[in-house]
Tab-separated table of C-alpha atoms in Angstrom:
chain	number	residue	atom	x	y	z
P	1	PHE	CA	0.000	0.000	0.000
P	2	ARG	CA	1.423	3.334	-1.036
P	3	ARG	CA	0.184	6.272	1.006
P	4	VAL	CA	-2.427	8.509	-0.497
P	5	LEU	CA	-1.563	12.149	0.125
P	6	PHE	CA	-3.551	15.320	-0.238
P	7	ARG	CA	-1.963	17.275	-3.031
P	8	SER	CA	-3.650	20.543	-2.189
P	9	VAL	CA	-6.119	22.170	0.127
P	10	THR	CA	-7.513	25.462	-1.057
P	11	GLU	CA	-9.447	28.006	0.924
P	12	LYS	CA	-10.022	30.589	-1.814
P	13	ASN	CA	-13.595	31.056	-0.724
P	14	PRO	CA	-14.029	30.894	3.081
P	15	SER	CA	-17.344	29.138	2.599
P	16	ARG	CA	-15.726	26.193	0.723
P	17	VAL	CA	-12.753	23.866	1.163
P	18	SER	CA	-11.435	21.952	-1.858
P	19	LEU	CA	-9.347	18.817	-1.440
P	20	SER	CA	-7.457	17.088	-4.237
P	21	TRP	CA	-5.190	14.043	-4.319
P	22	THR	CA	-3.941	11.253	-6.541
P	23	SER	CA	-4.924	7.626	-6.158
P	24	SER	CA	-1.591	5.858	-6.286
P	25	ASP	CA	-2.594	2.244	-5.748
P	26	SER	CA	-4.422	-0.110	-8.114
P	27	VAL	CA	-6.160	-1.915	-5.237
P	28	ASN	CA	-8.099	1.166	-4.062
P	29	GLU	CA	-11.789	0.995	-4.931
P	30	PHE	CA	-13.342	3.788	-2.816
P	31	PHE	CA	-12.191	6.841	-0.896
P	32	THR	CA	-14.181	8.004	2.110
P	33	ILE	CA	-13.647	11.622	3.114
P	34	GLU	CA	-14.204	12.296	6.814
P	35	ARG	CA	-14.283	15.570	8.744
P	36	SER	CA	-13.840	16.365	12.437
P	37	CYS	CA	-14.343	19.560	14.427
P	38	ASN	CA	-12.690	18.216	17.588
P	39	GLN	CA	-10.007	15.859	16.169
P	40	ARG	CA	-11.729	12.862	17.816
P	41	ASP	CA	-15.157	12.371	16.301
P	42	PHE	CA	-15.253	12.113	12.509
P	43	GLU	CA	-18.282	12.273	10.242
P	44	ILE	CA	-18.433	10.862	6.725
P	45	MET	CA	-18.674	13.670	4.191
P	46	ALA	CA	-18.405	11.733	0.923
P	47	VAL	CA	-17.648	8.332	-0.588
P	48	LEU	CA	-15.989	8.440	-4.007
P	49	HIS	CA	-15.380	5.550	-6.400
P	50	VAL	CA	-11.848	5.434	-7.836
P	51	PRO	CA	-12.249	5.504	-11.638
P	52	SER	CA	-8.735	4.151	-12.375
P	53	PRO	CA	-5.309	3.727	-10.723
P	54	GLY	CA	-3.428	7.012	-10.594
P	55	ALA	CA	-6.656	8.978	-11.006
P	56	GLU	CA	-6.721	12.621	-10.020
P	57	MET	CA	-9.390	12.938	-7.318
P	58	GLU	CA	-11.110	16.085	-6.070
P	59	TRP	CA	-13.840	16.902	-3.586
P	60	THR	CA	-15.203	20.205	-2.239
P	61	ASP	CA	-16.779	20.793	1.166
P	62	GLU	CA	-19.494	23.303	0.294
P	63	SER	CA	-20.345	24.073	3.927
P	64	PRO	CA	-17.311	23.845	6.212
P	65	LEU	CA	-17.833	24.729	9.845
P	66	PRO	CA	-15.856	27.629	11.287
P	67	GLY	CA	-12.830	26.769	13.403
P	68	LYS	CA	-10.158	24.115	13.121
P	69	LEU	CA	-11.247	21.203	10.934
P	70	VAL	CA	-9.446	17.946	10.238
P	71	TYR	CA	-10.123	16.090	7.000
P	72	ARG	CA	-8.899	12.536	6.486
P	73	LEU	CA	-9.096	9.877	3.801
P	74	LYS	CA	-10.017	6.271	4.280
P	75	THR	CA	-9.390	3.861	1.412
P	76	THR	CA	-11.526	0.810	0.854
P	77	GLN	CA	-9.575	-1.693	-1.182
P	78	LYS	CA	-11.039	-4.212	-3.598
P	79	ASN	CA	-10.552	-7.004	-1.014
P	80	GLY	CA	-12.614	-5.009	1.528
P	81	ASN	CA	-9.704	-3.824	3.695
P	82	GLN	CA	-10.031	-0.272	4.973
P	83	ILE	CA	-6.931	1.825	5.556
P	84	PHE	CA	-6.653	5.395	6.794
P	85	GLY	CA	-4.401	7.549	4.678
P	86	ALA	CA	-3.557	11.202	4.791
P	87	SER	CA	-5.171	13.851	6.946
P	88	THR	CA	-4.945	17.613	6.846
P	89	GLU	CA	-5.995	20.504	9.094
P	90	VAL	CA	-7.805	23.591	7.857
P	91	LEU	CA	-8.659	26.721	9.839
P	92	ILE	CA	-11.886	28.387	8.771
P	93	ASP	CA	-12.408	31.871	10.168
P	94	ASN	CA	-16.039	32.845	10.528
P	95	ARG	CA	-16.390	35.881	12.705
P	96	ASN	CA	-20.133	35.966	12.092
P	97	SER	CA	-20.725	32.809	14.145
P	98	LEU	CA	-21.075	34.939	17.328
P	99	ARG	CA	-22.759	38.333	17.714
P	100	ILE	CA	-23.427	40.118	20.983
P	101	TYR	CA	-25.331	43.421	20.961
P	102	PRO	CA	-26.175	46.159	21.829
P	103	ASN	CA	-23.056	47.490	23.459
P	104	PRO	CA	-23.577	49.704	25.452
P	105	VAL	CA	-26.512	47.741	26.851
P	106	ASP	CA	-29.445	48.878	28.969
P	107	ASN	CA	-31.426	45.902	30.273
P	108	VAL	CA	-31.294	43.102	27.688
P	109	LEU	CA	-28.217	41.713	25.957
P	110	ILE	CA	-28.864	39.884	22.682
P	111	ILE	CA	-26.591	36.934	21.934
P	112	ARG	CA	-26.621	35.109	18.606
P	113	SER	CA	-24.340	32.073	18.348
P	114	GLU	CA	-24.146	29.203	15.884
P	115	TYR	CA	-22.445	27.050	18.528
P	116	PRO	CA	-23.105	26.430	22.221
P	117	ILE	CA	-21.286	29.009	24.323
P	118	ASP	CA	-20.981	29.805	28.014
P	119	VAL	CA	-21.221	33.508	28.832
P	120	SER	CA	-19.795	35.117	31.969
P	121	ILE	CA	-19.910	38.778	32.940
P	122	LEU	CA	-17.282	39.974	35.417
P	123	ASP	CA	-16.964	43.365	37.088
P	124	ALA	CA	-13.791	45.493	37.056
P	125	ASN	CA	-12.470	43.586	40.115
P	126	GLY	CA	-12.861	40.219	38.366
P	127	LYS	CA	-15.886	39.206	40.447
P	128	LEU	CA	-18.363	37.013	38.573
P	129	ARG	CA	-21.616	38.954	38.308
P	130	LEU	CA	-23.705	36.954	35.842
P	131	THR	CA	-23.530	33.653	33.956
P	132	ALA	CA	-25.509	32.247	31.058
P	133	PRO	CA	-24.394	28.673	30.293
P	134	ASN	CA	-24.992	26.709	27.099
P	135	ILE	CA	-26.394	29.472	24.904
P	136	SER	CA	-26.956	28.784	21.210
P	137	GLY	CA	-29.120	30.306	18.539
P	138	LEU	CA	-30.697	33.626	19.492
P	139	GLN	CA	-30.953	34.313	23.231
P	140	LEU	CA	-31.852	37.309	25.371
P	141	VAL	CA	-29.909	37.789	28.599
P	142	ASN	CA	-31.377	40.042	31.285
P	143	VAL	CA	-28.603	42.334	32.599
P	144	GLU	CA	-30.959	44.676	34.466
P	145	SER	CA	-29.388	43.709	37.813
P	146	LEU	CA	-25.970	45.078	36.789
P	147	GLU	CA	-25.041	48.587	37.887
P	148	LYS	CA	-23.875	51.139	35.320
P	149	GLY	CA	-20.235	50.615	34.457
P	150	ILE	CA	-17.693	48.659	32.455
P	151	TYR	CA	-17.630	44.854	32.609
P	152	LEU	CA	-15.698	42.003	31.032
P	153	LEU	CA	-17.796	39.765	28.828
P	154	ARG	CA	-16.231	36.321	28.587
P	155	THR	CA	-17.517	33.745	26.071
P	156	TYR	CA	-16.351	30.142	25.835
P	157	ASN	CA	-17.179	28.250	22.635
P	158	ARG	CA	-17.577	24.570	23.540
P	159	ILE	CA	-17.212	23.247	19.986
P	160	LEU	CA	-14.225	25.311	18.866
P	161	ASN	CA	-12.683	25.329	22.366
P	162	THR	CA	-12.065	29.091	22.205
P	163	LEU	CA	-12.304	31.743	24.887
P	164	THR	CA	-12.873	35.414	24.044
P	165	VAL	CA	-12.986	38.405	26.355
P	166	ASP	CA	-14.607	41.692	25.332
P	167	ARG	CA	-15.570	44.899	27.092
P	168	LEU	CA	-19.267	45.381	27.895
P	169	ILE	CA	-20.666	48.766	28.890
P	170	LYS	CA	-23.850	48.923	30.973
P	171	ASN	CA	-25.859	52.187	30.698
């Protein structure tokens, strides 16, 4: 078995990822393309029949998720054996996956997130003043109990494993 390697990964359009490779073994019958958002759990994205040995293969992910993605190939040989080949990492930046507004805020903070996030609001001394765990979609958070001032708004994205800290002003 000769390894199958990705020849190129292109991210010309941030809403698509194109993968291309060469089938280098005459015993390969199918390629399965798998994708993971957490480098542990993979989902099958496509199964492609190998038209001939040495064939140039290409596949495009039309809807990649934002964050760090891992794509890998699994070959199914004509005798039924399955072998994992090459993998590659791609970073998709999608700043629109989280929106928090208005800022400054009066009584209700609007949070729109494509992924589950945990929100924490801390005062200037670092004291936790408010939490909103496991928010996804469109949510309204009542901040009426906060006094006027400047706060730290901390969001943790559970899927992408990212933590962001922003300034929040309460009117």
